[in-house]
């Protein structure tokens, strides 16, 4: 029991100390690439954090919330953007960085460290759970499903870190329309890579097959065709597809491609647990 507690406390202490290092150092450095370079050790520690746990499922969850989402939140913070800019103290910083939370408006920023019930209640009241899903089963298009209903936490983070910067860079070269399309595809490619990383943790370091990445690339290409068909339908004056039909087709396409590209790769590994791996190499054959 003592060994289990020690094994659990070590990675948690590592995580909290790395976030503390980030929080303190970032306050003394100007925003931009310089801040990113000096804070690379924290990003590295976030990548090895899931390897401290033997459960494949737990590794998958931690790789999503810690290795991916927390890293992207910290990356935004390096440029004074994102949810972490609203943090007023270290407790805020840790809570918002690790968990799917946001600071509620009109709350006091000064928190005491006493253990009274009143203080704990005020701390809990300070944070609000971020909406993760918005009835995805009601989606009537791929754009509706991925953009407004499914996994809004990662969608919002990707929009701020990938989609908007890519669109802003490209709009002056290719125009607004093409910039949006290229930014959307880039956004989904990065999402695919991050999901591929999650499956790398889940599969105990198995060499990536890139099927997960191709799933998101396929979704992006399909959304481009979907938008083109909607535009053509408006130009030709075709009768719009009934929402019920659109809903069934959307869910059927997502479910089939999800099963083929995401479920089968994990099923083939057949691993529920794997040993401790302190670093992300080499691949497990």
PDB file of C-alpha atoms in Angstrom:
ATOM      1  CA  UNK A   1       0.000   0.000   0.000  1.00  0.00           C
ATOM      2  CA  UNK A   2       2.841   2.357   0.847  1.00  0.00           C
ATOM      3  CA  UNK A   3       4.551   1.605  -2.478  1.00  0.00           C
ATOM      4  CA  UNK A   4       1.325   2.282  -4.392  1.00  0.00           C
ATOM      5  CA  UNK A   5       0.890   5.636  -2.634  1.00  0.00           C
ATOM      6  CA  UNK A   6       4.491   6.540  -3.404  1.00  0.00           C
ATOM      7  CA  UNK A   7       4.116   5.545  -7.045  1.00  0.00           C
ATOM      8  CA  UNK A   8       1.036   7.760  -7.312  1.00  0.00           C
ATOM      9  CA  UNK A   9       2.496  10.729  -5.426  1.00  0.00           C
ATOM     10  CA  UNK A  10       5.671  10.892  -7.516  1.00  0.00           C
ATOM     11  CA  UNK A  11       4.055  11.756 -10.872  1.00  0.00           C
ATOM     12  CA  UNK A  12       1.556  14.120  -9.220  1.00  0.00           C
ATOM     13  CA  UNK A  13       4.402  15.959  -7.485  1.00  0.00           C
ATOM     14  CA  UNK A  14       6.231  16.079 -10.818  1.00  0.00           C
ATOM     15  CA  UNK A  15       3.178  17.552 -12.524  1.00  0.00           C
ATOM     16  CA  UNK A  16       2.534  20.184  -9.847  1.00  0.00           C
ATOM     17  CA  UNK A  17       6.182  21.209  -9.665  1.00  0.00           C
ATOM     18  CA  UNK A  18       6.458  21.540 -13.445  1.00  0.00           C
ATOM     19  CA  UNK A  19       3.343  23.729 -13.526  1.00  0.00           C
ATOM     20  CA  UNK A  20       4.788  25.767 -10.657  1.00  0.00           C
ATOM     21  CA  UNK A  21       8.014  26.244 -12.609  1.00  0.00           C
ATOM     22  CA  UNK A  22       5.962  27.344 -15.617  1.00  0.00           C
ATOM     23  CA  UNK A  23       3.781  29.717 -13.588  1.00  0.00           C
ATOM     24  CA  UNK A  24       6.678  31.447 -11.809  1.00  0.00           C
ATOM     25  CA  UNK A  25       9.019  31.702 -14.784  1.00  0.00           C
ATOM     26  CA  UNK A  26       6.333  32.882 -17.201  1.00  0.00           C
ATOM     27  CA  UNK A  27       5.519  35.867 -14.991  1.00  0.00           C
ATOM     28  CA  UNK A  28       9.089  37.187 -15.390  1.00  0.00           C
ATOM     29  CA  UNK A  29       9.408  36.672 -19.141  1.00  0.00           C
ATOM     30  CA  UNK A  30       7.967  38.520 -22.096  1.00  0.00           C
ATOM     31  CA  UNK A  31       5.438  36.667 -24.216  1.00  0.00           C
ATOM     32  CA  UNK A  32       6.416  34.876 -27.405  1.00  0.00           C
ATOM     33  CA  UNK A  33       8.920  32.278 -28.564  1.00  0.00           C
ATOM     34  CA  UNK A  34      11.424  33.146 -25.843  1.00  0.00           C
ATOM     35  CA  UNK A  35       8.926  32.086 -23.214  1.00  0.00           C
ATOM     36  CA  UNK A  36       8.218  28.877 -25.164  1.00  0.00           C
ATOM     37  CA  UNK A  37      11.922  27.956 -25.359  1.00  0.00           C
ATOM     38  CA  UNK A  38      12.567  28.478 -21.655  1.00  0.00           C
ATOM     39  CA  UNK A  39       9.492  26.461 -20.756  1.00  0.00           C
ATOM     40  CA  UNK A  40      10.235  23.444 -22.972  1.00  0.00           C
ATOM     41  CA  UNK A  41      11.118  21.296 -19.903  1.00  0.00           C
ATOM     42  CA  UNK A  42       7.514  21.583 -18.732  1.00  0.00           C
ATOM     43  CA  UNK A  43       6.192  20.468 -22.113  1.00  0.00           C
ATOM     44  CA  UNK A  44       8.534  17.472 -22.010  1.00  0.00           C
ATOM     45  CA  UNK A  45       7.377  16.483 -18.516  1.00  0.00           C
ATOM     46  CA  UNK A  46       3.770  16.585 -19.701  1.00  0.00           C
ATOM     47  CA  UNK A  47       4.598  14.085 -22.447  1.00  0.00           C
ATOM     48  CA  UNK A  48       6.085  11.527 -20.048  1.00  0.00           C
ATOM     49  CA  UNK A  49       3.446  11.956 -17.333  1.00  0.00           C
ATOM     50  CA  UNK A  50       1.032   9.240 -18.630  1.00  0.00           C
ATOM     51  CA  UNK A  51       3.827   6.657 -18.690  1.00  0.00           C
ATOM     52  CA  UNK A  52       3.816   6.546 -14.882  1.00  0.00           C
ATOM     53  CA  UNK A  53       0.502   4.664 -14.969  1.00  0.00           C
ATOM     54  CA  UNK A  54       0.027   1.044 -16.024  1.00  0.00           C
ATOM     55  CA  UNK A  55      -3.653   1.193 -17.050  1.00  0.00           C
ATOM     56  CA  UNK A  56      -4.016   1.772 -20.780  1.00  0.00           C
ATOM     57  CA  UNK A  57      -7.376   3.482 -20.309  1.00  0.00           C
ATOM     58  CA  UNK A  58      -5.977   5.830 -17.671  1.00  0.00           C
ATOM     59  CA  UNK A  59      -3.041   6.618 -19.912  1.00  0.00           C
ATOM     60  CA  UNK A  60      -5.451   7.541 -22.685  1.00  0.00           C
ATOM     61  CA  UNK A  61      -7.413   9.880 -20.412  1.00  0.00           C
ATOM     62  CA  UNK A  62      -4.268  11.512 -19.024  1.00  0.00           C
ATOM     63  CA  UNK A  63      -2.720  11.903 -22.459  1.00  0.00           C
ATOM     64  CA  UNK A  64      -5.823  13.807 -23.546  1.00  0.00           C
ATOM     65  CA  UNK A  65      -6.216  16.131 -20.567  1.00  0.00           C
ATOM     66  CA  UNK A  66      -2.533  16.526 -19.601  1.00  0.00           C
ATOM     67  CA  UNK A  67      -0.290  15.813 -22.586  1.00  0.00           C
ATOM     68  CA  UNK A  68      -2.595  17.437 -25.141  1.00  0.00           C
ATOM     69  CA  UNK A  69      -5.021  19.945 -23.614  1.00  0.00           C
ATOM     70  CA  UNK A  70      -2.771  21.207 -20.814  1.00  0.00           C
ATOM     71  CA  UNK A  71       0.153  21.597 -23.231  1.00  0.00           C
ATOM     72  CA  UNK A  72      -1.968  23.595 -25.656  1.00  0.00           C
ATOM     73  CA  UNK A  73      -3.292  25.794 -22.842  1.00  0.00           C
ATOM     74  CA  UNK A  74       0.292  26.490 -21.746  1.00  0.00           C
ATOM     75  CA  UNK A  75       1.299  27.198 -25.350  1.00  0.00           C
ATOM     76  CA  UNK A  76      -1.470  29.784 -25.618  1.00  0.00           C
ATOM     77  CA  UNK A  77      -0.401  31.264 -22.293  1.00  0.00           C
ATOM     78  CA  UNK A  78       3.118  31.759 -23.699  1.00  0.00           C
ATOM     79  CA  UNK A  79       1.547  34.330 -26.018  1.00  0.00           C
ATOM     80  CA  UNK A  80      -0.837  35.729 -23.358  1.00  0.00           C
ATOM     81  CA  UNK A  81      -3.835  33.985 -24.876  1.00  0.00           C
ATOM     82  CA  UNK A  82      -6.237  31.279 -23.772  1.00  0.00           C
ATOM     83  CA  UNK A  83      -8.028  30.407 -20.528  1.00  0.00           C
ATOM     84  CA  UNK A  84      -4.933  30.599 -18.298  1.00  0.00           C
ATOM     85  CA  UNK A  85      -4.718  34.377 -18.723  1.00  0.00           C
ATOM     86  CA  UNK A  86      -7.710  34.688 -16.376  1.00  0.00           C
ATOM     87  CA  UNK A  87      -5.809  33.004 -13.521  1.00  0.00           C
ATOM     88  CA  UNK A  88      -4.929  35.222 -10.547  1.00  0.00           C
ATOM     89  CA  UNK A  89      -2.924  32.738  -8.463  1.00  0.00           C
ATOM     90  CA  UNK A  90      -1.187  29.366  -8.593  1.00  0.00           C
ATOM     91  CA  UNK A  91      -4.304  27.472  -7.480  1.00  0.00           C
ATOM     92  CA  UNK A  92      -6.239  28.956 -10.391  1.00  0.00           C
ATOM     93  CA  UNK A  93      -3.387  28.120 -12.737  1.00  0.00           C
ATOM     94  CA  UNK A  94      -3.240  24.453 -11.734  1.00  0.00           C
ATOM     95  CA  UNK A  95      -7.015  23.974 -11.728  1.00  0.00           C
ATOM     96  CA  UNK A  96      -7.569  25.542 -15.135  1.00  0.00           C
ATOM     97  CA  UNK A  97      -4.484  23.926 -16.688  1.00  0.00           C
ATOM     98  CA  UNK A  98      -5.318  20.370 -15.623  1.00  0.00           C
ATOM     99  CA  UNK A  99      -9.099  20.168 -15.461  1.00  0.00           C
ATOM    100  CA  UNK A 100     -11.867  21.146 -17.922  1.00  0.00           C
ATOM    101  CA  UNK A 101     -12.746  24.214 -15.842  1.00  0.00           C
ATOM    102  CA  UNK A 102     -13.048  27.941 -16.299  1.00  0.00           C
ATOM    103  CA  UNK A 103     -13.179  30.769 -13.792  1.00  0.00           C
ATOM    104  CA  UNK A 104     -16.638  32.142 -13.242  1.00  0.00           C
ATOM    105  CA  UNK A 105     -17.171  35.848 -13.599  1.00  0.00           C
ATOM    106  CA  UNK A 106     -17.696  38.070 -10.534  1.00  0.00           C
ATOM    107  CA  UNK A 107     -15.684  35.864  -8.181  1.00  0.00           C
ATOM    108  CA  UNK A 108     -13.029  36.993  -5.727  1.00  0.00           C
ATOM    109  CA  UNK A 109      -9.434  36.350  -6.795  1.00  0.00           C
ATOM    110  CA  UNK A 110      -7.915  36.225  -3.271  1.00  0.00           C
ATOM    111  CA  UNK A 111      -8.189  32.783  -1.698  1.00  0.00           C
ATOM    112  CA  UNK A 112      -6.971  31.787   1.761  1.00  0.00           C
ATOM    113  CA  UNK A 113      -5.369  28.432   2.492  1.00  0.00           C
ATOM    114  CA  UNK A 114      -7.466  27.557   5.546  1.00  0.00           C
ATOM    115  CA  UNK A 115      -9.320  24.250   5.478  1.00  0.00           C
ATOM    116  CA  UNK A 116     -12.708  25.508   6.608  1.00  0.00           C
ATOM    117  CA  UNK A 117     -15.819  24.268   4.844  1.00  0.00           C
ATOM    118  CA  UNK A 118     -16.702  27.841   3.899  1.00  0.00           C
ATOM    119  CA  UNK A 119     -13.364  28.331   2.181  1.00  0.00           C
ATOM    120  CA  UNK A 120     -13.655  25.045   0.297  1.00  0.00           C
ATOM    121  CA  UNK A 121     -17.146  25.995  -0.819  1.00  0.00           C
ATOM    122  CA  UNK A 122     -15.939  29.366  -2.097  1.00  0.00           C
ATOM    123  CA  UNK A 123     -13.125  27.658  -4.001  1.00  0.00           C
ATOM    124  CA  UNK A 124     -15.526  25.235  -5.651  1.00  0.00           C
ATOM    125  CA  UNK A 125     -17.930  28.067  -6.488  1.00  0.00           C
ATOM    126  CA  UNK A 126     -15.094  29.933  -8.192  1.00  0.00           C
ATOM    127  CA  UNK A 127     -14.844  27.400 -11.022  1.00  0.00           C
ATOM    128  CA  UNK A 128     -17.293  26.274 -13.655  1.00  0.00           C
ATOM    129  CA  UNK A 129     -17.156  23.062 -15.679  1.00  0.00           C
ATOM    130  CA  UNK A 130     -16.502  23.622 -19.366  1.00  0.00           C
ATOM    131  CA  UNK A 131     -19.177  22.165 -21.643  1.00  0.00           C
ATOM    132  CA  UNK A 132     -17.706  19.090 -23.310  1.00  0.00           C
ATOM    133  CA  UNK A 133     -20.566  17.938 -25.524  1.00  0.00           C
ATOM    134  CA  UNK A 134     -23.623  19.656 -26.949  1.00  0.00           C
ATOM    135  CA  UNK A 135     -26.043  16.872 -27.920  1.00  0.00           C
ATOM    136  CA  UNK A 136     -23.898  15.434 -30.770  1.00  0.00           C
ATOM    137  CA  UNK A 137     -26.657  12.953 -31.612  1.00  0.00           C
ATOM    138  CA  UNK A 138     -28.646  15.892 -33.045  1.00  0.00           C
ATOM    139  CA  UNK A 139     -25.968  16.893 -35.565  1.00  0.00           C
ATOM    140  CA  UNK A 140     -27.289  17.434 -39.090  1.00  0.00           C
ATOM    141  CA  UNK A 141     -23.907  17.815 -40.824  1.00  0.00           C
ATOM    142  CA  UNK A 142     -20.237  17.048 -40.283  1.00  0.00           C
ATOM    143  CA  UNK A 143     -19.529  20.732 -39.705  1.00  0.00           C
ATOM    144  CA  UNK A 144     -22.274  20.808 -37.093  1.00  0.00           C
ATOM    145  CA  UNK A 145     -20.970  17.637 -35.437  1.00  0.00           C
ATOM    146  CA  UNK A 146     -17.283  18.563 -35.228  1.00  0.00           C
ATOM    147  CA  UNK A 147     -17.594  22.315 -34.880  1.00  0.00           C
ATOM    148  CA  UNK A 148     -20.500  22.817 -32.498  1.00  0.00           C
ATOM    149  CA  UNK A 149     -21.365  19.559 -30.745  1.00  0.00           C
ATOM    150  CA  UNK A 150     -18.513  17.041 -30.281  1.00  0.00           C
ATOM    151  CA  UNK A 151     -15.698  17.480 -27.730  1.00  0.00           C
ATOM    152  CA  UNK A 152     -15.972  21.246 -27.442  1.00  0.00           C
ATOM    153  CA  UNK A 153     -12.961  21.384 -25.128  1.00  0.00           C
ATOM    154  CA  UNK A 154     -10.510  20.215 -27.786  1.00  0.00           C
ATOM    155  CA  UNK A 155     -12.399  22.074 -30.522  1.00  0.00           C
ATOM    156  CA  UNK A 156     -12.004  25.400 -28.727  1.00  0.00           C
ATOM    157  CA  UNK A 157      -8.337  24.769 -27.933  1.00  0.00           C
ATOM    158  CA  UNK A 158      -7.580  23.756 -31.521  1.00  0.00           C
ATOM    159  CA  UNK A 159      -9.452  26.772 -32.841  1.00  0.00           C
ATOM    160  CA  UNK A 160      -7.274  29.117 -30.783  1.00  0.00           C
ATOM    161  CA  UNK A 161      -3.943  27.357 -31.322  1.00  0.00           C
ATOM    162  CA  UNK A 162      -4.236  26.059 -34.909  1.00  0.00           C
ATOM    163  CA  UNK A 163      -7.277  27.208 -36.892  1.00  0.00           C
ATOM    164  CA  UNK A 164      -7.261  30.956 -36.241  1.00  0.00           C
ATOM    165  CA  UNK A 165      -3.461  31.473 -36.523  1.00  0.00           C
ATOM    166  CA  UNK A 166      -3.347  29.400 -39.737  1.00  0.00           C
ATOM    167  CA  UNK A 167      -6.260  31.304 -41.250  1.00  0.00           C
ATOM    168  CA  UNK A 168      -4.734  34.660 -40.313  1.00  0.00           C
ATOM    169  CA  UNK A 169      -1.433  33.733 -41.957  1.00  0.00           C
ATOM    170  CA  UNK A 170      -2.963  32.351 -45.163  1.00  0.00           C
ATOM    171  CA  UNK A 171      -5.736  34.867 -45.774  1.00  0.00           C
ATOM    172  CA  UNK A 172      -3.322  37.396 -47.262  1.00  0.00           C
ATOM    173  CA  UNK A 173      -1.963  34.818 -49.731  1.00  0.00           C
ATOM    174  CA  UNK A 174      -4.953  32.757 -50.869  1.00  0.00           C
ATOM    175  CA  UNK A 175      -8.016  34.775 -49.821  1.00  0.00           C
ATOM    176  CA  UNK A 176     -10.616  34.234 -47.141  1.00  0.00           C
ATOM    177  CA  UNK A 177     -12.394  31.221 -48.635  1.00  0.00           C
ATOM    178  CA  UNK A 178      -9.319  29.098 -49.351  1.00  0.00           C
ATOM    179  CA  UNK A 179      -7.715  30.185 -46.078  1.00  0.00           C
ATOM    180  CA  UNK A 180     -10.704  28.829 -44.159  1.00  0.00           C
ATOM    181  CA  UNK A 181     -10.562  25.496 -45.996  1.00  0.00           C
ATOM    182  CA  UNK A 182      -6.807  25.082 -45.523  1.00  0.00           C
ATOM    183  CA  UNK A 183      -7.061  26.132 -41.874  1.00  0.00           C
ATOM    184  CA  UNK A 184      -9.835  23.605 -41.281  1.00  0.00           C
ATOM    185  CA  UNK A 185      -7.845  20.771 -42.873  1.00  0.00           C
ATOM    186  CA  UNK A 186      -4.702  21.771 -40.946  1.00  0.00           C
ATOM    187  CA  UNK A 187      -6.761  21.872 -37.764  1.00  0.00           C
ATOM    188  CA  UNK A 188      -8.062  18.346 -38.316  1.00  0.00           C
ATOM    189  CA  UNK A 189      -4.612  17.013 -39.260  1.00  0.00           C
ATOM    190  CA  UNK A 190      -3.197  18.309 -35.966  1.00  0.00           C
ATOM    191  CA  UNK A 191      -6.196  16.847 -34.157  1.00  0.00           C
ATOM    192  CA  UNK A 192      -5.472  13.523 -35.844  1.00  0.00           C
ATOM    193  CA  UNK A 193      -1.826  13.620 -34.787  1.00  0.00           C
ATOM    194  CA  UNK A 194      -2.781  14.373 -31.181  1.00  0.00           C
ATOM    195  CA  UNK A 195      -5.300  11.526 -31.204  1.00  0.00           C
ATOM    196  CA  UNK A 196      -2.599   9.318 -32.697  1.00  0.00           C
ATOM    197  CA  UNK A 197      -0.438  10.244 -29.711  1.00  0.00           C
ATOM    198  CA  UNK A 198      -3.265   9.273 -27.368  1.00  0.00           C
ATOM    199  CA  UNK A 199      -3.545   5.868 -29.049  1.00  0.00           C
ATOM    200  CA  UNK A 200       0.222   5.514 -28.764  1.00  0.00           C
ATOM    201  CA  UNK A 201      -0.144   5.728 -24.984  1.00  0.00           C
ATOM    202  CA  UNK A 202      -3.191   3.449 -24.954  1.00  0.00           C
ATOM    203  CA  UNK A 203      -1.480   0.786 -27.081  1.00  0.00           C
ATOM    204  CA  UNK A 204       1.580   0.720 -24.795  1.00  0.00           C
ATOM    205  CA  UNK A 205       3.916   2.336 -27.304  1.00  0.00           C
ATOM    206  CA  UNK A 206       2.939   0.353 -30.384  1.00  0.00           C
ATOM    207  CA  UNK A 207       4.290   1.848 -33.605  1.00  0.00           C
ATOM    208  CA  UNK A 208       1.607   4.184 -35.044  1.00  0.00           C
ATOM    209  CA  UNK A 209      -0.332   2.975 -38.079  1.00  0.00           C
ATOM    210  CA  UNK A 210      -1.631   6.526 -38.727  1.00  0.00           C
ATOM    211  CA  UNK A 211      -5.165   5.220 -39.166  1.00  0.00           C
ATOM    212  CA  UNK A 212      -6.327   7.610 -36.446  1.00  0.00           C
ATOM    213  CA  UNK A 213      -4.781  10.569 -38.253  1.00  0.00           C
ATOM    214  CA  UNK A 214      -6.368   9.503 -41.514  1.00  0.00           C
ATOM    215  CA  UNK A 215      -9.745   9.395 -39.786  1.00  0.00           C
ATOM    216  CA  UNK A 216      -9.544  13.125 -39.067  1.00  0.00           C
ATOM    217  CA  UNK A 217      -8.084  13.911 -42.495  1.00  0.00           C
ATOM    218  CA  UNK A 218     -11.056  12.074 -44.002  1.00  0.00           C
ATOM    219  CA  UNK A 219     -13.444  14.130 -41.850  1.00  0.00           C
ATOM    220  CA  UNK A 220     -11.816  17.343 -43.101  1.00  0.00           C
ATOM    221  CA  UNK A 221     -11.977  16.340 -46.759  1.00  0.00           C
ATOM    222  CA  UNK A 222     -15.572  15.216 -46.301  1.00  0.00           C
ATOM    223  CA  UNK A 223     -16.496  18.579 -44.762  1.00  0.00           C
ATOM    224  CA  UNK A 224     -15.016  20.353 -47.785  1.00  0.00           C
ATOM    225  CA  UNK A 225     -17.170  18.235 -50.111  1.00  0.00           C
ATOM    226  CA  UNK A 226     -20.158  18.744 -47.830  1.00  0.00           C
ATOM    227  CA  UNK A 227     -19.742  22.523 -48.022  1.00  0.00           C
ATOM    228  CA  UNK A 228     -19.312  22.365 -51.801  1.00  0.00           C
ATOM    229  CA  UNK A 229     -22.511  20.321 -52.180  1.00  0.00           C
ATOM    230  CA  UNK A 230     -24.460  22.772 -50.009  1.00  0.00           C
ATOM    231  CA  UNK A 231     -23.198  25.676 -52.118  1.00  0.00           C
ATOM    232  CA  UNK A 232     -24.109  23.857 -55.342  1.00  0.00           C
ATOM    233  CA  UNK A 233     -27.568  23.062 -53.962  1.00  0.00           C
ATOM    234  CA  UNK A 234     -28.181  26.745 -53.206  1.00  0.00           C
ATOM    235  CA  UNK A 235     -27.008  27.793 -56.671  1.00  0.00           C
ATOM    236  CA  UNK A 236     -29.099  25.166 -58.449  1.00  0.00           C
ATOM    237  CA  UNK A 237     -32.114  25.733 -56.235  1.00  0.00           C
ATOM    238  CA  UNK A 238     -32.316  22.106 -55.178  1.00  0.00           C
ATOM    239  CA  UNK A 239     -34.671  21.095 -52.390  1.00  0.00           C
ATOM    240  CA  UNK A 240     -32.741  20.900 -49.084  1.00  0.00           C
ATOM    241  CA  UNK A 241     -32.318  17.477 -47.508  1.00  0.00           C
ATOM    242  CA  UNK A 242     -34.686  16.904 -44.613  1.00  0.00           C
ATOM    243  CA  UNK A 243     -32.933  17.416 -41.219  1.00  0.00           C
ATOM    244  CA  UNK A 244     -33.847  13.885 -40.128  1.00  0.00           C
ATOM    245  CA  UNK A 245     -32.175  12.408 -43.199  1.00  0.00           C
ATOM    246  CA  UNK A 246     -29.122  14.637 -42.696  1.00  0.00           C
ATOM    247  CA  UNK A 247     -28.934  13.564 -39.077  1.00  0.00           C
ATOM    248  CA  UNK A 248     -29.024   9.851 -39.936  1.00  0.00           C
ATOM    249  CA  UNK A 249     -26.440  10.203 -42.720  1.00  0.00           C
ATOM    250  CA  UNK A 250     -24.103  12.262 -40.524  1.00  0.00           C
ATOM    251  CA  UNK A 251     -24.198   9.872 -37.573  1.00  0.00           C
ATOM    252  CA  UNK A 252     -23.880   6.833 -39.856  1.00  0.00           C
ATOM    253  CA  UNK A 253     -20.785   8.254 -41.581  1.00  0.00           C
ATOM    254  CA  UNK A 254     -19.104   9.274 -38.325  1.00  0.00           C
ATOM    255  CA  UNK A 255     -19.942   5.963 -36.618  1.00  0.00           C
ATOM    256  CA  UNK A 256     -18.685   3.821 -39.502  1.00  0.00           C
ATOM    257  CA  UNK A 257     -15.432   5.716 -40.001  1.00  0.00           C
ATOM    258  CA  UNK A 258     -14.895   5.905 -36.224  1.00  0.00           C
ATOM    259  CA  UNK A 259     -15.251   2.140 -35.902  1.00  0.00           C
ATOM    260  CA  UNK A 260     -12.972   1.465 -38.852  1.00  0.00           C
ATOM    261  CA  UNK A 261     -10.148   3.921 -38.146  1.00  0.00           C
ATOM    262  CA  UNK A 262     -10.247   4.308 -34.327  1.00  0.00           C
ATOM    263  CA  UNK A 263     -11.848   1.286 -32.688  1.00  0.00           C
ATOM    264  CA  UNK A 264     -10.185  -1.448 -34.763  1.00  0.00           C
ATOM    265  CA  UNK A 265      -6.587  -0.224 -34.205  1.00  0.00           C
ATOM    266  CA  UNK A 266      -7.108  -0.323 -30.425  1.00  0.00           C
ATOM    267  CA  UNK A 267      -8.902  -3.657 -30.611  1.00  0.00           C
ATOM    268  CA  UNK A 268      -5.994  -5.190 -32.530  1.00  0.00           C
ATOM    269  CA  UNK A 269      -3.502  -4.315 -29.794  1.00  0.00           C
ATOM    270  CA  UNK A 270      -5.421  -6.359 -27.212  1.00  0.00           C
ATOM    271  CA  UNK A 271      -3.637  -4.638 -24.305  1.00  0.00           C
ATOM    272  CA  UNK A 272      -5.390  -3.453 -21.137  1.00  0.00           C
ATOM    273  CA  UNK A 273      -2.268  -2.788 -19.095  1.00  0.00           C
ATOM    274  CA  UNK A 274       1.408  -2.266 -19.805  1.00  0.00           C
ATOM    275  CA  UNK A 275       4.510  -1.660 -17.745  1.00  0.00           C
ATOM    276  CA  UNK A 276       6.129   1.613 -16.788  1.00  0.00           C
ATOM    277  CA  UNK A 277       7.847   3.432 -19.658  1.00  0.00           C
ATOM    278  CA  UNK A 278       9.687   6.569 -18.527  1.00  0.00           C
ATOM    279  CA  UNK A 279      10.300   7.877 -22.016  1.00  0.00           C
ATOM    280  CA  UNK A 280       8.564   7.793 -25.381  1.00  0.00           C
ATOM    281  CA  UNK A 281      10.963   5.473 -27.206  1.00  0.00           C
ATOM    282  CA  UNK A 282      11.520   3.055 -28.679  1.00  0.00           C
ATOM    283  CA  UNK A 283       8.387   1.718 -30.345  1.00  0.00           C
ATOM    284  CA  UNK A 284       6.941  -1.575 -29.191  1.00  0.00           C
ATOM    285  CA  UNK A 285       6.624  -3.938 -32.095  1.00  0.00           C
TER     286      UNK A 285
END
